[in-house]
Coordinates of C-alpha atoms and ligand atoms in Angstrom, one line a residue:
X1 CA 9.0 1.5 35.7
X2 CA 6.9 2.0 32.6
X3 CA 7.6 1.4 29.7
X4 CA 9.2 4.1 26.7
X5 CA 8.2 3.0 23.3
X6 CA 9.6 5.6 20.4
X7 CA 8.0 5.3 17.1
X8 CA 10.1 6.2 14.1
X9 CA 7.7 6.9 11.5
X10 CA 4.4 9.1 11.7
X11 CA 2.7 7.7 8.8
X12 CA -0.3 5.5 9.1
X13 CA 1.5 2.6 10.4
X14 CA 3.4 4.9 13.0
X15 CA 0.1 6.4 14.6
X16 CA -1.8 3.0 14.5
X17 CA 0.8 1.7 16.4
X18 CA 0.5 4.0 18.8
X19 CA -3.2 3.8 18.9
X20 CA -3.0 0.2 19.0
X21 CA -0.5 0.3 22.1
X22 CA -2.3 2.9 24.0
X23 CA -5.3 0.7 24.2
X24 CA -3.2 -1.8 25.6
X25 CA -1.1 0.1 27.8
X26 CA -2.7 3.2 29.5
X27 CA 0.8 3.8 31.6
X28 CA 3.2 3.6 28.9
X29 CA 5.5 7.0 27.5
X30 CA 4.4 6.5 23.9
X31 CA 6.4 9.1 21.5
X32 CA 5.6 9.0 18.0
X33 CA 8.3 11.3 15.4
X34 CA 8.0 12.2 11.8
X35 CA 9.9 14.4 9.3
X36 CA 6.4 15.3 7.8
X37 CA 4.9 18.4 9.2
X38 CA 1.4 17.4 8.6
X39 CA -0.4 15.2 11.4
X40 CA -0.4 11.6 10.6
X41 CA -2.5 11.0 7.3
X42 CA -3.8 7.9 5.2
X43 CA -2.1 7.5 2.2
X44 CA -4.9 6.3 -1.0
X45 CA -6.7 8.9 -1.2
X46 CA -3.7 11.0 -2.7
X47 CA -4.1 9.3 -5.9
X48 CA -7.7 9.6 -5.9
X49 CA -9.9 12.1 -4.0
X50 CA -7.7 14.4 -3.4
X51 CA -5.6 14.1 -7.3
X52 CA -9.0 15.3 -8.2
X53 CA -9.5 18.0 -5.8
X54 CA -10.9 17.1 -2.8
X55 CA -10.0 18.2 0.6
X56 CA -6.4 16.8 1.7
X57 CA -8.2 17.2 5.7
X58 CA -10.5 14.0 5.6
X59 CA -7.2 11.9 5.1
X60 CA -5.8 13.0 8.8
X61 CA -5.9 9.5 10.9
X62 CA -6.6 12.0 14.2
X63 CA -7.0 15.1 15.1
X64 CA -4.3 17.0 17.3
X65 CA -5.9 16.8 20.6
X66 CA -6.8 13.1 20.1
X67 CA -3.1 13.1 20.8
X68 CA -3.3 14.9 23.4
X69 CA -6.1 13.0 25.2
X70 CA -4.1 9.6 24.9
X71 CA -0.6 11.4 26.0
X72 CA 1.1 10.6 23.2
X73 CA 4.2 13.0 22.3
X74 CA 3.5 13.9 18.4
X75 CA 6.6 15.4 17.3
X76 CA 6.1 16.4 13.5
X77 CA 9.0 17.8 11.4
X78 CA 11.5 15.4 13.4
X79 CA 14.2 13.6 11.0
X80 CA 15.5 10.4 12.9
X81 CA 18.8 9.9 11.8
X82 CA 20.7 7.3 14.1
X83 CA 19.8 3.9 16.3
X84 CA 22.3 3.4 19.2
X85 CA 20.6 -0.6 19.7
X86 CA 22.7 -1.4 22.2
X87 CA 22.2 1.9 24.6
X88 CA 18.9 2.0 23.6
X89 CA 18.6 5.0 21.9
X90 CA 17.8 7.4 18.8
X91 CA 19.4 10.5 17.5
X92 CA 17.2 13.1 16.0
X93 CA 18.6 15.3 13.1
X94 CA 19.1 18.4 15.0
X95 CA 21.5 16.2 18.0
X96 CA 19.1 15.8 20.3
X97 CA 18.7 12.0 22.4
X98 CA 15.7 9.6 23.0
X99 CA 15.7 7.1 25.4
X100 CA 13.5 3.7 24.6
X101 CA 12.5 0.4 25.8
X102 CA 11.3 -0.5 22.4
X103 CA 11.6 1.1 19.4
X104 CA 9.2 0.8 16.5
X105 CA 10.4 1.6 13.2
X106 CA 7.6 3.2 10.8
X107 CA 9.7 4.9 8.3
X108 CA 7.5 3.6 5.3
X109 CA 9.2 3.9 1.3
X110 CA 9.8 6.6 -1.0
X111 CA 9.3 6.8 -4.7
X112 CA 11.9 4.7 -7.0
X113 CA 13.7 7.8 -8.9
X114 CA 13.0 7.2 -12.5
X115 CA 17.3 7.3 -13.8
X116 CA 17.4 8.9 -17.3
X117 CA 18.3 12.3 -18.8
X118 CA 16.1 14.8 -18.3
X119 CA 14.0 13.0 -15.5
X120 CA 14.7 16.6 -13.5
X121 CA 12.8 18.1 -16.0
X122 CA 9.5 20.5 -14.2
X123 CA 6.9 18.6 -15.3
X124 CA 8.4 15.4 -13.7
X125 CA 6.6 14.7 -10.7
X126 CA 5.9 11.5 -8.3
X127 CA 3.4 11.0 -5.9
X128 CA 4.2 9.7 -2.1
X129 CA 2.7 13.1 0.0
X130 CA -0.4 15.5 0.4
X131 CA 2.2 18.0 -1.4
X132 CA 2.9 15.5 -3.9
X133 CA -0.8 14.9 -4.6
X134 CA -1.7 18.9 -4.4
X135 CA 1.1 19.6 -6.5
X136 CA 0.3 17.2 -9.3
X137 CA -3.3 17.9 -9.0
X138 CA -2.2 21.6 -10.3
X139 CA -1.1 20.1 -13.1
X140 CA -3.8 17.8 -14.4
X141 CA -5.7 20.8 -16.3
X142 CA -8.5 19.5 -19.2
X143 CA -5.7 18.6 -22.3
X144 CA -2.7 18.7 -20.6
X145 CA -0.7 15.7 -22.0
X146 CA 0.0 13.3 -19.1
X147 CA 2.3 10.5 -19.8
X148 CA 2.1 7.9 -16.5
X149 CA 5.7 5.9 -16.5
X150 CA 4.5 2.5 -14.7
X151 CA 1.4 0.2 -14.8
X152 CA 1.1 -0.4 -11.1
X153 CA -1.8 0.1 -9.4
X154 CA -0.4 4.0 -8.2
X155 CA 0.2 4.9 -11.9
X156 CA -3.4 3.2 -13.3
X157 CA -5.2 5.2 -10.6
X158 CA -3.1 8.5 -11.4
X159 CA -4.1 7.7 -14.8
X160 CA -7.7 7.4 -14.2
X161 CA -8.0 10.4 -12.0
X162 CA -6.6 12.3 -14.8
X163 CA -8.9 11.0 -17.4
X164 CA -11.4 12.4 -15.2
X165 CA -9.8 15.9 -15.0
X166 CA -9.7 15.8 -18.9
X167 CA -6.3 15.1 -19.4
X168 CA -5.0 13.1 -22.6
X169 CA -3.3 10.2 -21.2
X170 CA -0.6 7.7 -22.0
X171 CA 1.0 5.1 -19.8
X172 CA 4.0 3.6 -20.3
X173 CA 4.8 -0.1 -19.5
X174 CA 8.3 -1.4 -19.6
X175 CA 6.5 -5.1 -19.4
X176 CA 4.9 -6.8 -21.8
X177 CA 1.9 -6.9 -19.6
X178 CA 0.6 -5.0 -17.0
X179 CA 0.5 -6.5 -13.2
X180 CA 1.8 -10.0 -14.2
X181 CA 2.5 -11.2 -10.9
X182 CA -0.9 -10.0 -9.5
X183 CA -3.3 -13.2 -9.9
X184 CA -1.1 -14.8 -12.5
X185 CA -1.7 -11.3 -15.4
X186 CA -5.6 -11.6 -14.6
X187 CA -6.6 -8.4 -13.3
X188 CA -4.1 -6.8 -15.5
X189 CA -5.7 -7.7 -18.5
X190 CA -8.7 -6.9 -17.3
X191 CA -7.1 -3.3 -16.1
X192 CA -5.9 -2.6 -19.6
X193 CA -9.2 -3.1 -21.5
X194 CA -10.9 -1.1 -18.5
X195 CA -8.6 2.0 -19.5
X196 CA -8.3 1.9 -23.0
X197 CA -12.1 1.5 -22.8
X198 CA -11.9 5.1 -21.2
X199 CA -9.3 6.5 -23.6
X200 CA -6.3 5.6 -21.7
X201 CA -3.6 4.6 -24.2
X202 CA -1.8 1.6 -22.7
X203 CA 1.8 1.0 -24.1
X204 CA 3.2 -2.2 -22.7
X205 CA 7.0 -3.2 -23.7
X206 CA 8.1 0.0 -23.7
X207 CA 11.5 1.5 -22.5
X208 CA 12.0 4.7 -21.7
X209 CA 15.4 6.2 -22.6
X210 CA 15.0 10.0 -21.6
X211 CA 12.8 13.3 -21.2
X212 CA 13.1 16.3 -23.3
X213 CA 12.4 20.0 -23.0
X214 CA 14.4 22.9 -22.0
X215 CA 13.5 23.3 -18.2
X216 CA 10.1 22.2 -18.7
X217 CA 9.3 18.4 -19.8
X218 CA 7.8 18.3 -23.5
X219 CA 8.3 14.7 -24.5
X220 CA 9.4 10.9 -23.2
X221 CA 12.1 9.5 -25.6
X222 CA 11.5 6.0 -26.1
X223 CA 14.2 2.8 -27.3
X224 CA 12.5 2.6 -30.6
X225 CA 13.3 6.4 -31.2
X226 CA 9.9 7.4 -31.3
X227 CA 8.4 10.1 -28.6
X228 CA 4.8 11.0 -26.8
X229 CA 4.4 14.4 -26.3
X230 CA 4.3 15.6 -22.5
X231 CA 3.0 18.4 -20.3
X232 CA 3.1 16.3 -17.2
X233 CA 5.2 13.1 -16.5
X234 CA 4.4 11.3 -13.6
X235 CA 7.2 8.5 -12.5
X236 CA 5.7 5.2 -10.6
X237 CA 7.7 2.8 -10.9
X238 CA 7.7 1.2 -7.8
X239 CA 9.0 2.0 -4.5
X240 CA 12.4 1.9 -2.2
X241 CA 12.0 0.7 2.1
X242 CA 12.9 3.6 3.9
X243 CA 15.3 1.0 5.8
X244 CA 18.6 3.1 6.3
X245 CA 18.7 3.2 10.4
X246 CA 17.5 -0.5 10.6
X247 CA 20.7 -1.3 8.1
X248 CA 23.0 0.7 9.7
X249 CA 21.8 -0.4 12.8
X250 CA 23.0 -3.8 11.8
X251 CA 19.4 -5.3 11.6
X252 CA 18.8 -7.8 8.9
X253 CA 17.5 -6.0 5.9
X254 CA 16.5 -6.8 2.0
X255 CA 14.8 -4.0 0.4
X256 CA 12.8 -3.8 3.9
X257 CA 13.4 -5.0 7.4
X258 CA 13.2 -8.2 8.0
X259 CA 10.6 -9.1 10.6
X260 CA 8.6 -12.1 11.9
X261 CA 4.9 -12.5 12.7
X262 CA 4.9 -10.4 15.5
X263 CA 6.6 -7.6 13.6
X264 CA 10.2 -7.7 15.7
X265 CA 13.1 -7.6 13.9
X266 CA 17.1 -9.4 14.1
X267 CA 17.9 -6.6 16.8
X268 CA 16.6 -6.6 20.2
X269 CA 13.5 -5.0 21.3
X270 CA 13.5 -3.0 17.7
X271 CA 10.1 -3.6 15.9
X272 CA 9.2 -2.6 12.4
X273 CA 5.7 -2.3 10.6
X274 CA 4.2 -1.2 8.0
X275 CA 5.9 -0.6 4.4
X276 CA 9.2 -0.6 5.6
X277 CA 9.2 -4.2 6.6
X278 CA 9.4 -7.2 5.3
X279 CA 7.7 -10.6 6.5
X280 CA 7.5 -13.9 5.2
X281 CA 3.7 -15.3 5.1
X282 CA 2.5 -18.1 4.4
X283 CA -0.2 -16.6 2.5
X284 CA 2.3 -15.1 -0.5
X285 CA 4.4 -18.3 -0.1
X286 CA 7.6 -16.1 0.9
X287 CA 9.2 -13.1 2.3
X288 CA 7.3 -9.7 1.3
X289 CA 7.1 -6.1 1.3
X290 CA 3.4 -5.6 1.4
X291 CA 2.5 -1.9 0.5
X292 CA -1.0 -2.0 1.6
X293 CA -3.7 0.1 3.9
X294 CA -4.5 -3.1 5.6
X295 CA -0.9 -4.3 6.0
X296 CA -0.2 -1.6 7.7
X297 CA -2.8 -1.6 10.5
X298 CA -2.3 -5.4 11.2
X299 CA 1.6 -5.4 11.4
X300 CA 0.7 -2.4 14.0
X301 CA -1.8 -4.3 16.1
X302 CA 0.9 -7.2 15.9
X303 CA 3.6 -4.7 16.8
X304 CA 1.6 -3.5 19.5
X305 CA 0.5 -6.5 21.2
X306 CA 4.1 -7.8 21.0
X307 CA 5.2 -4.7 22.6
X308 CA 2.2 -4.8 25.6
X309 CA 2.8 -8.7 26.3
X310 CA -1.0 -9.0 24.9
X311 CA -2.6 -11.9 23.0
X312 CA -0.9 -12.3 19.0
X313 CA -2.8 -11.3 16.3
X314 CA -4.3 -14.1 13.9
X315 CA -2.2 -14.0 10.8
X316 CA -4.8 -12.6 8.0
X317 CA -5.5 -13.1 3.8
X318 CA -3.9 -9.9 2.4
X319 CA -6.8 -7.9 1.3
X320 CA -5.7 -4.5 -1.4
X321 CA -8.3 -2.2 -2.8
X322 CA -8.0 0.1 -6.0
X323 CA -10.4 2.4 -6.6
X324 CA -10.3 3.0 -10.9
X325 CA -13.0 4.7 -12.6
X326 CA -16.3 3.7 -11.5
X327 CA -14.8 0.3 -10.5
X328 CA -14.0 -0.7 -6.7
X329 CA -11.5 -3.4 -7.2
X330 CA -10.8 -5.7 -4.1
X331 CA -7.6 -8.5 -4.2
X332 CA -7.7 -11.0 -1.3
X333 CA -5.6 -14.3 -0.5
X334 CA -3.6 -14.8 -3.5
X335 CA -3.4 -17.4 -6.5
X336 CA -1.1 -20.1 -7.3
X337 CA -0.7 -21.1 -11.3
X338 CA -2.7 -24.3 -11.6
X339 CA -5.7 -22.5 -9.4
X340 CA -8.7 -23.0 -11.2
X341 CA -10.7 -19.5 -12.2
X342 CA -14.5 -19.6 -11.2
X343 CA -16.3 -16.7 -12.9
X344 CA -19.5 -15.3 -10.4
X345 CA -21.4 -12.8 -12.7
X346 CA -20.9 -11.4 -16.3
X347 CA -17.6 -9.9 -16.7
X348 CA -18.7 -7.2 -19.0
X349 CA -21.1 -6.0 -16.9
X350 CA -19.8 -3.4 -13.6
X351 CA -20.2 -6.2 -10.9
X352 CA -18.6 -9.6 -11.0
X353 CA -16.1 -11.7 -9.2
X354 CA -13.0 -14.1 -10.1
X355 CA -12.0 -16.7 -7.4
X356 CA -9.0 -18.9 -7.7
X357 CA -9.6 -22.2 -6.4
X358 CA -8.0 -25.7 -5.2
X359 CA -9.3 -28.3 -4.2
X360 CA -12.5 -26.7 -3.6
X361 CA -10.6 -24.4 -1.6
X362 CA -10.5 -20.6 -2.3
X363 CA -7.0 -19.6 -2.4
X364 CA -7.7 -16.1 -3.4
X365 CA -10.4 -13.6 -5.0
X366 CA -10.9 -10.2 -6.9
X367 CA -14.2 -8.8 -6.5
X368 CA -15.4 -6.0 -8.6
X369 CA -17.7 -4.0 -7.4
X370 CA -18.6 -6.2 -5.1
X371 CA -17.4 -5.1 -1.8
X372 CA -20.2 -6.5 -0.2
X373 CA -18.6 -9.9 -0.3
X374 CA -15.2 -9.2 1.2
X375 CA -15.8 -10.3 4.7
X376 CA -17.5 -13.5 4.0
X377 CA -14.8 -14.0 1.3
X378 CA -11.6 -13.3 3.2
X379 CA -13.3 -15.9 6.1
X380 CA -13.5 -18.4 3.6
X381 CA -9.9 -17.9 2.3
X382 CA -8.9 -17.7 6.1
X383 CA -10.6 -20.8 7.1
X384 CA -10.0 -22.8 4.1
X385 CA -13.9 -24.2 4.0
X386 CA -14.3 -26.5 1.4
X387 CA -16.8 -24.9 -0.9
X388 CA -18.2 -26.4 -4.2
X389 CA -17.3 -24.4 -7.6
X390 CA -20.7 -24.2 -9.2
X391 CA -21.8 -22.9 -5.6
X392 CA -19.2 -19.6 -6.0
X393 CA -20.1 -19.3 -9.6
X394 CA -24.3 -19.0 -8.9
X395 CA -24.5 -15.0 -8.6
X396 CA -27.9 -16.1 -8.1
X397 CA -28.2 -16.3 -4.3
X398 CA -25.7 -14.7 -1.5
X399 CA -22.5 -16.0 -0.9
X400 CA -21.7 -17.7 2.0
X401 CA -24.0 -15.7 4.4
X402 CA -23.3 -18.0 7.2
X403 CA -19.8 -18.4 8.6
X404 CA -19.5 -22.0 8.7
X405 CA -17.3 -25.0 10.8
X406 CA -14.3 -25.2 9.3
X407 CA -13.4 -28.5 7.8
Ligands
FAD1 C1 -0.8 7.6 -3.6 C2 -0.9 6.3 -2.9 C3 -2.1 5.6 -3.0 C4 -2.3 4.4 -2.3 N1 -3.5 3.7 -2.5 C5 -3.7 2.5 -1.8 C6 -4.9 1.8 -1.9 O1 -5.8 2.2 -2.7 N2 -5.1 0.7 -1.2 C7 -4.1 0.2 -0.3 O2 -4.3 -0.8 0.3 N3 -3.0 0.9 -0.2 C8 -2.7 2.0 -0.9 N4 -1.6 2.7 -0.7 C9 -0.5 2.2 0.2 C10 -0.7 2.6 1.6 O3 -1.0 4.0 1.7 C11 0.6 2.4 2.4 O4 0.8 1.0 2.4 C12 0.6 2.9 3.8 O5 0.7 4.3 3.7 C13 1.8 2.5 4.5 O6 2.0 3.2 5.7 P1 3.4 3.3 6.5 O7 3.1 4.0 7.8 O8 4.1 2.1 6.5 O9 4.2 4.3 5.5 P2 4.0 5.9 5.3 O10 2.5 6.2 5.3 O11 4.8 6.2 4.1 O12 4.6 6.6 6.6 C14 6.0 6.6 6.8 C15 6.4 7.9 7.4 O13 7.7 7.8 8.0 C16 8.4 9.0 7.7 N5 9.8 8.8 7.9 C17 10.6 8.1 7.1 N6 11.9 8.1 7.5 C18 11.9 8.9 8.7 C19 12.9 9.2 9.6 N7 14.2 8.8 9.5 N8 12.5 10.0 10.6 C20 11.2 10.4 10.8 N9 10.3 10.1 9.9 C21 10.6 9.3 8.9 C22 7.9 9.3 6.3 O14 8.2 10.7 5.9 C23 6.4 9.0 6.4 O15 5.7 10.1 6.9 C24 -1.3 3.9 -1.4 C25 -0.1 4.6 -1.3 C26 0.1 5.8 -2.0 C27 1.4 6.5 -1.9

């Protein structure tokens, strides 16, 4: 008999899953269900290209008949609201039945509601969908006030987007720096020079206590009484796992579904990739929700090929891009506090590097405008080659262009 694999989930880790198991599998009943109506789309440009108007299409992952072609059952506008684990099935909103063999739970997260008075406010938006992003777009008009609640990397790229709409805008920190745990505070500091540089005004330590205005938002109350004046309030202050069903399934969950290397989860034949679940790598040292592009398509391909009975997927560095401004801002492998920081290039100019080294082993990089170096840097990470410091500081000559033996 073949194989049924449902997909909860048609977000990008949903349809590369099912890309990734149809290439495996051309006999398999592949059915992929989302409560979006649009066809399966790639989330970072919504802060980005299309905040600043361009065209919501190019972020489609594949057209409607490439569904077609590789017989997979799209079925948009579908809420699942139920996993029977046991008789192997899921209940769609409207009462209706699936049948699976395994069942691959996509759901992704949704914005962290920001909880004060007046956060209901019009004017008080967050930013998860194309609508989301269309909506806000509307908004950013040359002068509006926008006050960004949240100095993660969505809110600095909301914020930059709408400094280049024209907009005056504040963000608002509740910690005393921004991105701490990111590199040990490194790229955050470097972040918060970068927008005030661009007219950004970067408020760290701040609490928010409440928004103000009539229907309409006018102003952010803060603890020390004072206000900043508002047109537009955009809340990103983090994210929640979309991990109802796997919970009420009974599957082991902590903000995310628990899952190992090959992306299964406690409950039988029940997988789980992408934003929603939650892994422990040895990269990041312990169990993580990693809300990233390239998360996503790896814990599908590992999904996938768990699914198929093909070969496992080599564990990879995390890798996370931000696009800010002019700047191109890549984060790979990760850094642990007594890392030493190797500088490659000037850091005042647009192009330079920082890599965190032990042992004359790269542990983790950011690279600046300097994309160019991300495959032979994540190799090295991956591999753990012994490379000399002064060799990663000379910007001099080309880094690493031959993929060495690993030591
Ligand atoms: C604005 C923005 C900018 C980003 N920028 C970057 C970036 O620059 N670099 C980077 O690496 N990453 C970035 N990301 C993160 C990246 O987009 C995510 O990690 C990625 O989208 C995760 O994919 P996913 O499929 O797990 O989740 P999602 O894409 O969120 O898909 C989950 C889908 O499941 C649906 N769903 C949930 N519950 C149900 C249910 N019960 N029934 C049916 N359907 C359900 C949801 O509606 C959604 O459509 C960004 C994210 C956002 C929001």
């Amino acid at each position: 008999m073949t194989g049924r694999t449902v997909i909860v989930g048609a977000g990008q880790a949903g349809a590369r899953t099912a890309a990734a198991l149809r290439r495996l599998d051309q006999a398999r009943e592949i059915t992929l269900l989302g409560d979006e109506q649009a066809l399966p789309y790639e989330r970072p440009p919504l802060s980005k290209d299309v905040l600043n108007g361009g065209t919501p299409a190019k972020t489609t992952i594949f057209p409607l008949g490439w569904y077609e072609e590789q017989r997979i059952a799209l079925r948009a506008g579908v809420r699942v609201v139920g996993v029977d684990w046991r008789a192997k099935q899921v209940l769609l909103a409207h009462g209706e039945s699936l049948a699976y063999d395994d069942l691959v739970l996509a759901t992704g997260v949704r914005a962290r509601p920001l909880v004060v008075p007046g956060a209901n406010l019009d004017g008080v938006v967050t930013l998860r969908t194309i609508e989301d992003s269309l909506s806000l777009s509307g908004r950013l008009t040359g002068g509006a006030n926008v006050v960004v609640i949240g100095g993660g990397f969505l809110g600095l790229e909301v914020a930059a987007t709408a400094i280049a709409r024209k907009c005056a805008v504040t963000v608002l920190e509740y910690g005393n720096d921004l991105l701490p745990r990111i590199f040990g505070g490194f790229l955050g500091r470097y972040l918060s020079d970068l927008h005030r540089m661009h007219g950004v005004e970067v408020r760290t330590g701040v609490q928010v206590t409440g928004l103000e205005g009539d229907t309409v938002v006018e102003a952010v109350r803060l603890a020390d009484g004072t206000a900043v004046e508002a047109d537009v309030v955009v809340v990103a202050i983090g994210a929640t796992a979309n991990d109802e069903l796997a919970r009420a399934a009974g599957a082991d969950c902590d903000d995310g579904v628990l899952v190992d290397a090959h992306a299964r989860t406690s409950l039988p034949s029940i997988f789980a990739v992408g934003d929603v679940a939650r892994q422990r790598t040895h990269w990041l040292g312990e169990s993580v929700r990693v809300e990233s592009w390239e998360n996503a398509e790896v814990q599908a391909q590992a999904a996938a090929s768990a699914i198929a009975g093909a070969a496992p997927v080599a564990a990879a560095a995390p890798w996370f891009w931000t696009d800010q401004y002019d700047r191109n801002i890549q984060m790979l492998g990760n850094r642990v506090a007594d890392d030493i920081v190797v500088i490659r290039g000037d850091v005042t100019a647009p192009s330079w590097s920082a890599f965190f080294v032990a042992d004359n082993t790269i542990r983790g990089a950011v690279l600046i405008n300097a994309g160019r170096e991300r495959r032979n840097v994540k190799r090295l990470i991956e591999t753990r080659q012994r490379i000399d410091c002064a060799e990663i500081a000379d910007a001099g000559r080309p880094l690493f262009s031959q993929p060495r033996a690993q030591t």
